[in-house]
GROMACS .gro file of C-alpha atoms in nm:
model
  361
    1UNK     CA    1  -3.132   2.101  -3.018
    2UNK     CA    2  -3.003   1.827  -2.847
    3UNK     CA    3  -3.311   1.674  -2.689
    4UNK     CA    4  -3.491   1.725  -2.997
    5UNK     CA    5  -3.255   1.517  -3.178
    6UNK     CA    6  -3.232   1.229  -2.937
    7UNK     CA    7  -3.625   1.198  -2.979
    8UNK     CA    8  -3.652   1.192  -3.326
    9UNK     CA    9  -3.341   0.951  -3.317
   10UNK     CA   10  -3.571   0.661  -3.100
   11UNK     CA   11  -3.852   0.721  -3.347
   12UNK     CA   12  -3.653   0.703  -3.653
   13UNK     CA   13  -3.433   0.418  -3.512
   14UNK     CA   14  -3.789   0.217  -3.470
   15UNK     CA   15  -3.921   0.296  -3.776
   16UNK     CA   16  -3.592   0.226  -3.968
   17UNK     CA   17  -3.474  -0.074  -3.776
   18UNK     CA   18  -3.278  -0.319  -4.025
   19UNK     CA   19  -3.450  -0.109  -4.320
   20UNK     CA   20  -3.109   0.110  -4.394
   21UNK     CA   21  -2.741   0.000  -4.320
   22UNK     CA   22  -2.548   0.165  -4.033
   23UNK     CA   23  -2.378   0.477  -4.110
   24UNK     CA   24  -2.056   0.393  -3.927
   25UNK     CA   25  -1.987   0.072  -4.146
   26UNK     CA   26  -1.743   0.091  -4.387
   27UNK     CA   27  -1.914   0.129  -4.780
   28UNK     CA   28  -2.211   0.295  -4.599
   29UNK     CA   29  -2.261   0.543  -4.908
   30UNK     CA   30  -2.227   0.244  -5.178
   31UNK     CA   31  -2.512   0.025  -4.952
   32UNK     CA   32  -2.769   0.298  -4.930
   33UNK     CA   33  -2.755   0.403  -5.316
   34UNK     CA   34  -2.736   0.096  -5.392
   35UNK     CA   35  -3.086   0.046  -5.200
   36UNK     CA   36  -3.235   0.352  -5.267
   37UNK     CA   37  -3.139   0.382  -5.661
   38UNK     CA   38  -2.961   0.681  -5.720
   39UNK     CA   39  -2.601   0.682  -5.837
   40UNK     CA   40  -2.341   0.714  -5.583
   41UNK     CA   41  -2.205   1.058  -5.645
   42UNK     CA   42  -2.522   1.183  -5.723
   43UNK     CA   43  -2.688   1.517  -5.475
   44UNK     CA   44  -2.965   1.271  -5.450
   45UNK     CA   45  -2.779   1.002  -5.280
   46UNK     CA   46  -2.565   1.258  -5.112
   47UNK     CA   47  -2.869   1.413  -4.950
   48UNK     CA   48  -3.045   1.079  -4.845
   49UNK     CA   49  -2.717   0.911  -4.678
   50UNK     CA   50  -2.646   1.232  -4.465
   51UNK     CA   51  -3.045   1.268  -4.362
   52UNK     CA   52  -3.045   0.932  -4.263
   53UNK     CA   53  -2.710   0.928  -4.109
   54UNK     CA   54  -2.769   1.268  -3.908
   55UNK     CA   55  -3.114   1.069  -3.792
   56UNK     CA   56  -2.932   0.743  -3.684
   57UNK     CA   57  -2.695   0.896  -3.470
   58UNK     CA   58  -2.899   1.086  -3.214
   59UNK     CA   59  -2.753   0.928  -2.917
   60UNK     CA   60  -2.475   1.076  -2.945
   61UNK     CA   61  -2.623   1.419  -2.796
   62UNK     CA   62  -2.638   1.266  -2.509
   63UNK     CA   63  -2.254   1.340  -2.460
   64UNK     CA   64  -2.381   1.712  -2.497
   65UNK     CA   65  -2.596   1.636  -2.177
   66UNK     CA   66  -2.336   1.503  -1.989
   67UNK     CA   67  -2.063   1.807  -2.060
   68UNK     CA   68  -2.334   2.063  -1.975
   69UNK     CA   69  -2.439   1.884  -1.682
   70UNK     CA   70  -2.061   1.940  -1.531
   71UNK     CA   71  -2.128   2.318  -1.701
   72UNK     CA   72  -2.401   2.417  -1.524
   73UNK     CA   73  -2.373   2.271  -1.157
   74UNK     CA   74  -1.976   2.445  -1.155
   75UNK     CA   75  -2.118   2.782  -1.373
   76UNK     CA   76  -2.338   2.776  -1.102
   77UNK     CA   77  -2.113   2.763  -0.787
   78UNK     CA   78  -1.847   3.002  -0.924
   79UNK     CA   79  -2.086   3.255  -0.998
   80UNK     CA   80  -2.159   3.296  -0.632
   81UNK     CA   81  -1.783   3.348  -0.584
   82UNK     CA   82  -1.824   2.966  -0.431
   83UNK     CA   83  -1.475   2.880  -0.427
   84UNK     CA   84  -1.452   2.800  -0.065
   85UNK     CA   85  -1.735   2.671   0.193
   86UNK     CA   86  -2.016   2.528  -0.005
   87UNK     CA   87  -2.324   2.424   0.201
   88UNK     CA   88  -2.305   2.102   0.049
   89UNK     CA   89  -2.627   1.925   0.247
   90UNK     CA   90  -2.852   2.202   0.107
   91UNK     CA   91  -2.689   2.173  -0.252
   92UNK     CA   92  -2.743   1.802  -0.229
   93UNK     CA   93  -3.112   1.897  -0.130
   94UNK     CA   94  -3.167   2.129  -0.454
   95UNK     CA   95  -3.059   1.872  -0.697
   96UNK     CA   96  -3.299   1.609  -0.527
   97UNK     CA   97  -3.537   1.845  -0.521
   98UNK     CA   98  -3.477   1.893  -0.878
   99UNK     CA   99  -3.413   1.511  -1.013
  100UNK     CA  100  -3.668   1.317  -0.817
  101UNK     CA  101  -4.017   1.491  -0.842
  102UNK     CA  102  -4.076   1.443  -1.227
  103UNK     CA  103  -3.873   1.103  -1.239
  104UNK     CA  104  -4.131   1.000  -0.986
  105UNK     CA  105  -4.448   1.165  -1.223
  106UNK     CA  106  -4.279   0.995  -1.508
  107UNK     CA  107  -4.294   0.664  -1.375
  108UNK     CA  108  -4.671   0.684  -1.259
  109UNK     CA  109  -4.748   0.805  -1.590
  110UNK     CA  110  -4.569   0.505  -1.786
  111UNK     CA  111  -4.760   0.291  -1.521
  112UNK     CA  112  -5.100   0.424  -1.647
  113UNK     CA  113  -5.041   0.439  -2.002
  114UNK     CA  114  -5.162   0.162  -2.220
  115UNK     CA  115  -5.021  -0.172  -2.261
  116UNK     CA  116  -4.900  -0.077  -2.582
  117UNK     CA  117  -4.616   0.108  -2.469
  118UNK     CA  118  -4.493  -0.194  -2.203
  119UNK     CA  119  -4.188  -0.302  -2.314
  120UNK     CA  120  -4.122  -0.512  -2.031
  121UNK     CA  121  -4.364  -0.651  -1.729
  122UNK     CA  122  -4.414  -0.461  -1.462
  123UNK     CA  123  -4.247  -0.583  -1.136
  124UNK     CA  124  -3.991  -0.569  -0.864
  125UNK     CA  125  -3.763  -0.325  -1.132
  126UNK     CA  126  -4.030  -0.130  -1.162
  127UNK     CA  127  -3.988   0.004  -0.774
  128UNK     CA  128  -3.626  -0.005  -0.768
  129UNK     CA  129  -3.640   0.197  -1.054
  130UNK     CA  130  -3.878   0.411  -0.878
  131UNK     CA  131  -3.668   0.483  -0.642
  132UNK     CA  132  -3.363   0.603  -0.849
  133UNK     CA  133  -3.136   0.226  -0.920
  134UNK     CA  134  -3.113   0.201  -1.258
  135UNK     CA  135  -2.780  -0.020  -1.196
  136UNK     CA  136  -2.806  -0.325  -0.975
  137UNK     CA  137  -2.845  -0.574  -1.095
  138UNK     CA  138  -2.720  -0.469  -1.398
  139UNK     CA  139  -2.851  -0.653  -1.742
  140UNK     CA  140  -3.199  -0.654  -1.615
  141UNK     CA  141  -3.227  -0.285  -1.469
  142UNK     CA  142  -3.032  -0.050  -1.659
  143UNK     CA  143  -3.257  -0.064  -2.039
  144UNK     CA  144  -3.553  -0.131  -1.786
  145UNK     CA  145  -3.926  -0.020  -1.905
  146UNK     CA  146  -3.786   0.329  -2.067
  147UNK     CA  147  -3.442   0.316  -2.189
  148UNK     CA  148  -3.369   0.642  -2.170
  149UNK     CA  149  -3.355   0.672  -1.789
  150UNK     CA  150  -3.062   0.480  -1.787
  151UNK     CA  151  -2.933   0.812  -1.785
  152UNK     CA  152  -3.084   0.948  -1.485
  153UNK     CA  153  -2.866   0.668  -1.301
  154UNK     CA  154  -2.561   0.822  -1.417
  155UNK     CA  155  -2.649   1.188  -1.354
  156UNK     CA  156  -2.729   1.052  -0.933
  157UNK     CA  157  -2.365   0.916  -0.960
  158UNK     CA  158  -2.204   1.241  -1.079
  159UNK     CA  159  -2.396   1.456  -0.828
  160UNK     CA  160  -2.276   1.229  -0.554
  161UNK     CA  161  -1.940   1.240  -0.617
  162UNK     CA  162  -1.953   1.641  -0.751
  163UNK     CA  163  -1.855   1.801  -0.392
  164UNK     CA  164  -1.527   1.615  -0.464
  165UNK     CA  165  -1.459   1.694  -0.821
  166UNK     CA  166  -1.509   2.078  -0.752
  167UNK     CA  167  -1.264   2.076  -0.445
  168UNK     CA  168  -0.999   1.896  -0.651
  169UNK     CA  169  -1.048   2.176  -0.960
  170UNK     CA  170  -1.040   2.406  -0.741
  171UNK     CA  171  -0.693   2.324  -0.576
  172UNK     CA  172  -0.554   2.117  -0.903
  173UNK     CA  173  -0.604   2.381  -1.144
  174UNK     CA  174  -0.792   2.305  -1.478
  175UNK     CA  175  -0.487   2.110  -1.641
  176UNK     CA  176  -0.409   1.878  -1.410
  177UNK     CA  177  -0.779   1.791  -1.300
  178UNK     CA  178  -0.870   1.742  -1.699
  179UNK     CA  179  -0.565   1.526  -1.733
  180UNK     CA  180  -0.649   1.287  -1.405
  181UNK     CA  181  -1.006   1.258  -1.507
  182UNK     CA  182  -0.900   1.186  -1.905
  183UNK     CA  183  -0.619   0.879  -1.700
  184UNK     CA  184  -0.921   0.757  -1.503
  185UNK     CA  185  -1.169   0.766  -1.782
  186UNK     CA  186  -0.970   0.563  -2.039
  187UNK     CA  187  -0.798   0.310  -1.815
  188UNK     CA  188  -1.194   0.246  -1.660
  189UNK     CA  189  -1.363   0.248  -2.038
  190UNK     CA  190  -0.994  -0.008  -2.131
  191UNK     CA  191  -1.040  -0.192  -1.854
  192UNK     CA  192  -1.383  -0.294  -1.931
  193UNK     CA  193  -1.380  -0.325  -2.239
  194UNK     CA  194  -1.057  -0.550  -2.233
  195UNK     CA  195  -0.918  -0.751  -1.950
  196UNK     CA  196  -1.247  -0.739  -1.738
  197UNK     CA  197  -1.439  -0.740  -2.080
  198UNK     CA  198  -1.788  -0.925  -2.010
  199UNK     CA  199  -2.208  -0.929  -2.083
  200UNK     CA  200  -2.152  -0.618  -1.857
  201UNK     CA  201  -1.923  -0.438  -2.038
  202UNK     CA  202  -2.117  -0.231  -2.270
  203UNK     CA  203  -2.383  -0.075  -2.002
  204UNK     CA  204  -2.075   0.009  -1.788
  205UNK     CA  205  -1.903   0.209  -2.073
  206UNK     CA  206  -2.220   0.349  -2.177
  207UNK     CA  207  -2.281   0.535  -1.835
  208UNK     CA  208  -2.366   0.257  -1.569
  209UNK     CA  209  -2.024   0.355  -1.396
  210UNK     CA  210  -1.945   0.715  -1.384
  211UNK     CA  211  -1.573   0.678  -1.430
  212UNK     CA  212  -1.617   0.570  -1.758
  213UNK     CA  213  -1.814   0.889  -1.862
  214UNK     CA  214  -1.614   1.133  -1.668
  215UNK     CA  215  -1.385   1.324  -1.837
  216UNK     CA  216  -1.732   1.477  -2.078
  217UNK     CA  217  -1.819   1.557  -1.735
  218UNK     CA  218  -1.521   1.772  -1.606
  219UNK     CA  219  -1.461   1.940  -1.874
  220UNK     CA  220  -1.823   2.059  -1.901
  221UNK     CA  221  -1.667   2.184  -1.466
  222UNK     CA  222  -1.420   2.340  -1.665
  223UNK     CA  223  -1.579   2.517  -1.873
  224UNK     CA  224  -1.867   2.623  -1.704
  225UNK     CA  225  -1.609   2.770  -1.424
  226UNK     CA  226  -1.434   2.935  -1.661
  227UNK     CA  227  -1.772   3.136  -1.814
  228UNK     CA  228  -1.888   3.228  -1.485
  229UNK     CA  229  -1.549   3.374  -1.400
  230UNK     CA  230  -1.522   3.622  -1.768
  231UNK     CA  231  -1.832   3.538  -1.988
  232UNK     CA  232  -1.721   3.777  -2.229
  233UNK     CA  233  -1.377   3.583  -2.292
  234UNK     CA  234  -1.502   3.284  -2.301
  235UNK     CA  235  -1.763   3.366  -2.488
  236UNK     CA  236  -1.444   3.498  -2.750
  237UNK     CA  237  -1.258   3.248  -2.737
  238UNK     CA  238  -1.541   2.951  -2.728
  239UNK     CA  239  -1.813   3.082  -3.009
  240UNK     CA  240  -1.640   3.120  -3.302
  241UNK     CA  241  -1.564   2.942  -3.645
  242UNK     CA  242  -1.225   2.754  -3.539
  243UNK     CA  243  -1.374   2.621  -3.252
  244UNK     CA  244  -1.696   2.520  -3.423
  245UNK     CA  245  -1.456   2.371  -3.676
  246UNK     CA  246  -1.239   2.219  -3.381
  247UNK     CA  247  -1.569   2.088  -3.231
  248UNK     CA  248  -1.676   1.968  -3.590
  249UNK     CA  249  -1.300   1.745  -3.621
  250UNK     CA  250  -1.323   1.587  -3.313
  251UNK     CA  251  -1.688   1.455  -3.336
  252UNK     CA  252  -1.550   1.325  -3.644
  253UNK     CA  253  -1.253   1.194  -3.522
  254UNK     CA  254  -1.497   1.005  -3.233
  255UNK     CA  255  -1.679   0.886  -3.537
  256UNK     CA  256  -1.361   0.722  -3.651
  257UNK     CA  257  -1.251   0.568  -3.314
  258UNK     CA  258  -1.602   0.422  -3.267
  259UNK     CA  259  -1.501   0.190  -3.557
  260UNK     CA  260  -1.199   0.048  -3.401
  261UNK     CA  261  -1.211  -0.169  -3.039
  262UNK     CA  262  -0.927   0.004  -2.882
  263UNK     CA  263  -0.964   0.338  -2.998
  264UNK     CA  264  -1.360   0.309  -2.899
  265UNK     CA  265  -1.157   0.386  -2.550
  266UNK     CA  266  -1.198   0.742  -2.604
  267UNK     CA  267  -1.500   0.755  -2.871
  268UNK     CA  268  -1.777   0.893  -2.579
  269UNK     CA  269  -1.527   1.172  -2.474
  270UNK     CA  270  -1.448   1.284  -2.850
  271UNK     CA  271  -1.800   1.268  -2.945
  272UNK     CA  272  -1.946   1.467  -2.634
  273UNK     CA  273  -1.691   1.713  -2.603
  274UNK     CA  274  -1.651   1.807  -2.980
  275UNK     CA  275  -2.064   1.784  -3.002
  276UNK     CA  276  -2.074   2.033  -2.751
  277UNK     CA  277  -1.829   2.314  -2.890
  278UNK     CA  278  -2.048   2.211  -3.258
  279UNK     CA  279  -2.326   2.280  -3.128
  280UNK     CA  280  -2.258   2.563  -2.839
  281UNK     CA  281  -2.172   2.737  -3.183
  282UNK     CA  282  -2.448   2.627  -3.390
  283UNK     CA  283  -2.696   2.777  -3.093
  284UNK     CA  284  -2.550   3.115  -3.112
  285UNK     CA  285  -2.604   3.118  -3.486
  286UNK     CA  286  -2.956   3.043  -3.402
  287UNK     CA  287  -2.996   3.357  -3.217
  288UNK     CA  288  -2.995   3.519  -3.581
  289UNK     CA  289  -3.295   3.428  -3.640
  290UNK     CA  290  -3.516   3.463  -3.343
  291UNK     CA  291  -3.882   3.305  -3.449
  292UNK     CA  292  -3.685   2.983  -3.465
  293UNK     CA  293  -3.432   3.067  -3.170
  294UNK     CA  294  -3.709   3.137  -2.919
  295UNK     CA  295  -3.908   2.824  -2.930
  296UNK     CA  296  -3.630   2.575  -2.967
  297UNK     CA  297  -3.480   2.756  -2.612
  298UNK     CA  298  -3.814   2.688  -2.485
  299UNK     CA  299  -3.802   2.306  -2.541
  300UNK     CA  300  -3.435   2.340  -2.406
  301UNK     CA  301  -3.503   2.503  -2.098
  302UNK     CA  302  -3.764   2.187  -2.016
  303UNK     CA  303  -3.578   1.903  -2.195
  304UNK     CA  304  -3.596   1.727  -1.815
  305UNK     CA  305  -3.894   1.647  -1.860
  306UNK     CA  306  -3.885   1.602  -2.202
  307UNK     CA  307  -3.592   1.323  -2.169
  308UNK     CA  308  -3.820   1.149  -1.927
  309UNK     CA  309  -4.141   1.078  -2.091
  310UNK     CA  310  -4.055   1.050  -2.462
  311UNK     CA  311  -3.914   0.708  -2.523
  312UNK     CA  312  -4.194   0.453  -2.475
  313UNK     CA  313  -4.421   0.647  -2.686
  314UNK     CA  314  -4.180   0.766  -2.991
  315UNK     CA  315  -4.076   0.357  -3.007
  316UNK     CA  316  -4.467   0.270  -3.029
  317UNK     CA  317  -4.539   0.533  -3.271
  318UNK     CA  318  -4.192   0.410  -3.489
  319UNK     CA  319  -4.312   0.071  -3.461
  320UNK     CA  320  -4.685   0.152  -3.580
  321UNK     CA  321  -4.515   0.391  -3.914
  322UNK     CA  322  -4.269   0.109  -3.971
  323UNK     CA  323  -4.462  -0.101  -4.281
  324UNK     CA  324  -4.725   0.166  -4.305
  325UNK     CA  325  -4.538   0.498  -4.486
  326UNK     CA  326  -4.214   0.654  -4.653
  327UNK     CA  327  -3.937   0.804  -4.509
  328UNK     CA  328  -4.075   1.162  -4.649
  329UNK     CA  329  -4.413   1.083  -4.479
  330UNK     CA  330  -4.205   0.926  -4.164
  331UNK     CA  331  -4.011   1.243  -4.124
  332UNK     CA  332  -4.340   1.465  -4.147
  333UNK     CA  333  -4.533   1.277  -3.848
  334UNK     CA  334  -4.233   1.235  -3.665
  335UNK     CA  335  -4.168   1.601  -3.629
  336UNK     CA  336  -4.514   1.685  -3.575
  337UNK     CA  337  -4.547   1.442  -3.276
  338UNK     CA  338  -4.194   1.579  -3.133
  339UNK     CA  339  -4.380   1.902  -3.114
  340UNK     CA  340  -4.666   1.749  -2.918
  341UNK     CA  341  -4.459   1.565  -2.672
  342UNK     CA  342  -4.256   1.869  -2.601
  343UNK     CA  343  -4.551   2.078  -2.541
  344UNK     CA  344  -4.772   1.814  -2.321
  345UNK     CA  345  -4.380   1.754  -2.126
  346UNK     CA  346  -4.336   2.118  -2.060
  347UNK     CA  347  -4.693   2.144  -1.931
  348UNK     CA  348  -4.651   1.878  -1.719
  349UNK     CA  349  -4.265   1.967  -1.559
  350UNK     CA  350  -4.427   2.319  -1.539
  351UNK     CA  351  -4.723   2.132  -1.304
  352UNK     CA  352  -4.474   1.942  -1.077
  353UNK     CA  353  -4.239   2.222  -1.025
  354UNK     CA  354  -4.519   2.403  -0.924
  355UNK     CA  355  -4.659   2.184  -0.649
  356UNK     CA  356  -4.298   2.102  -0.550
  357UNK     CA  357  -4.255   2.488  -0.481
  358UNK     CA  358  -4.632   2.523  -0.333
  359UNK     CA  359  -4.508   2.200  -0.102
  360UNK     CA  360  -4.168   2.266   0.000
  361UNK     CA  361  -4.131   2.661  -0.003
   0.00000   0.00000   0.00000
């Protein structure tokens, strides 16, 4: 759900670009019925300002990425009773293994598509991209050719430093490791944004330093340690209606701190962490109805390589609808050629982990 979101998000954010006012201003509702014609309490306007809300804030699922990223990699090591020795060179190997393959693929396909989908000239970023920096130097690498692997430069960061963060859960205890990462997070994210505040300062909050996203991060450890040691209680105490409620207030409550400089200190962590619970909850509802369930889980379990190819493509296709259609008609193509990507994606992560496995055993 997540990955599907953040893809329609870059082609609706093309398409819509300076058309609609943001949904996080203040008088939001008034503007767009006020555009659009219908009266302000009408179901009408109601309708419209939510759809085109809901579609203007896809990035923030990316939070969800970054608390199940912590979920998995810890879900994984405490299910194999991992508390102690960890073979650490041969874990660092896997996610490698994992992360570099299809980055690499995605790259050479970018490089052969068609001009139209350059946003910037090929050169020198172009290899140090290639080869995982999407930091240094800073302004001109990290929104580099395809914005969206801007992301890929965090996830490196947090695998490099994971080995650490599980030994200190292990021997803090949950409570005190979530509170030390939720110090280090907001004095990094004030820090930036204040006293050091600079051209730089946005990129670095946004992911380009991991301390800044890192508390999304550990408590995705937490949790994820947690399920693998009693599924069945956390599943109890996790998926249900107060925490899908709970989950629901606090990605609301981000909402409300994104509008305000200092409280935008702890926006990412209220946004990804209450996003998560939402929609952890929202997926098990899903399971009710299993001809919808079933393919959605598909396109999860190969979002990778969904993340990675997308963006260029959904911003030419925006750009092409933008003075061409309606939002009705929009909505209709844009859908149709999420489906497409996600099925030529999963082909192609299906191809590379193949050779990969025919390669390396």
């Amino acid at each position: 759900m997540s990955i599907l979101w953040i893809v329609y998000f870059h082609t609706f954010r093309r398409f819509a670009e300076g058309r609609y006012p943001w949904p996080l201003n203040q008088g939001y509702w008034q503007q767009l019925c006020e555009q659009l014609g219908p009266s302000v309490g009408s179901p009408e306007c109601a309708a419209r300002a939510l759809f085109i809300g809901f579609s203007s804030l896809g990035f923030h699922a990316v939070g969800v990425f970054i608390v199940l990223s912590g979920f998995a990699l810890s879900f994984a090591l405490a299910r194999k009773g991992a508390a102690g020795a960890v073979d650490w060179r041969a874990w660092y190997r896997n996610r490698l293994v994992r992360l570099f393959p299809l980055y690499w693929c995605a790259h050479l396909i970018y490089l052969a598509s068609p001009s139209q989908v350059y946003l910037e000239p090929i050169d020198y970023r172009f290899v140090l991209s290639f080869f995982g920096d999407r930091v240094v130097p800073l302004t001109e690498i990290f929104y580099y050719a395809n914005a969206a692997w801007w992301y890929f430069g965090l996830l490196l960061q947090l695998y490099a430093v994971f080995p650490l963060l599980h030994l200190l859960r292990v021997r803090l205890g949950a409570g005190v490791f979530l509170a030390g990462s939720a110090v280090l997070t907001l004095v990094t994210r004030y820090v930036f944004l204040f006293p050091l505040g600079s051209e730089y300062s946005g990129a670095l909050v946004q992911g380009a330093l991991f301390t800044c996203r890192l508390f999304e991060f550990t408590v995705g450890m937490v949790l994820g340690a947690a399920c693998a040691r009693d599924r069945a209680r956390a599943d109890r105490r996790l998926l249900s209606w107060p925490v899908a409620l709970a989950g629901a207030a606090l990605y609301v409550a981000g909402l409300y701190a994104s509008d305000s400089r200092l409280a935008y200190v702890a926006a990412d962590a209220l946004i990804g962490c209450g996003l998560t619970l939402l929609m952890a909850n929202l997926a098990r509802w899903l399971e009710q109805v299993p001809r919808l369930q079933a393919p959605v889980a598909v396109v999860g379990a190969y979002s990778y390589g969904l993340y990675l190819l997308h963006q260029p493509y959904v911003i030419w296709l925006g750009d092409t609808m933008r003075e061409r259609t309606t939002l009705a008609s929009f909505t209709a193509v844009a859908v149709a050629a999420t489906a497409v990507l996600a099925l030529v994606s999963m082909a192609i992560e299906r191809g590379v982990n193949r050779v990969v496995a025919r390669v390396l055993g």
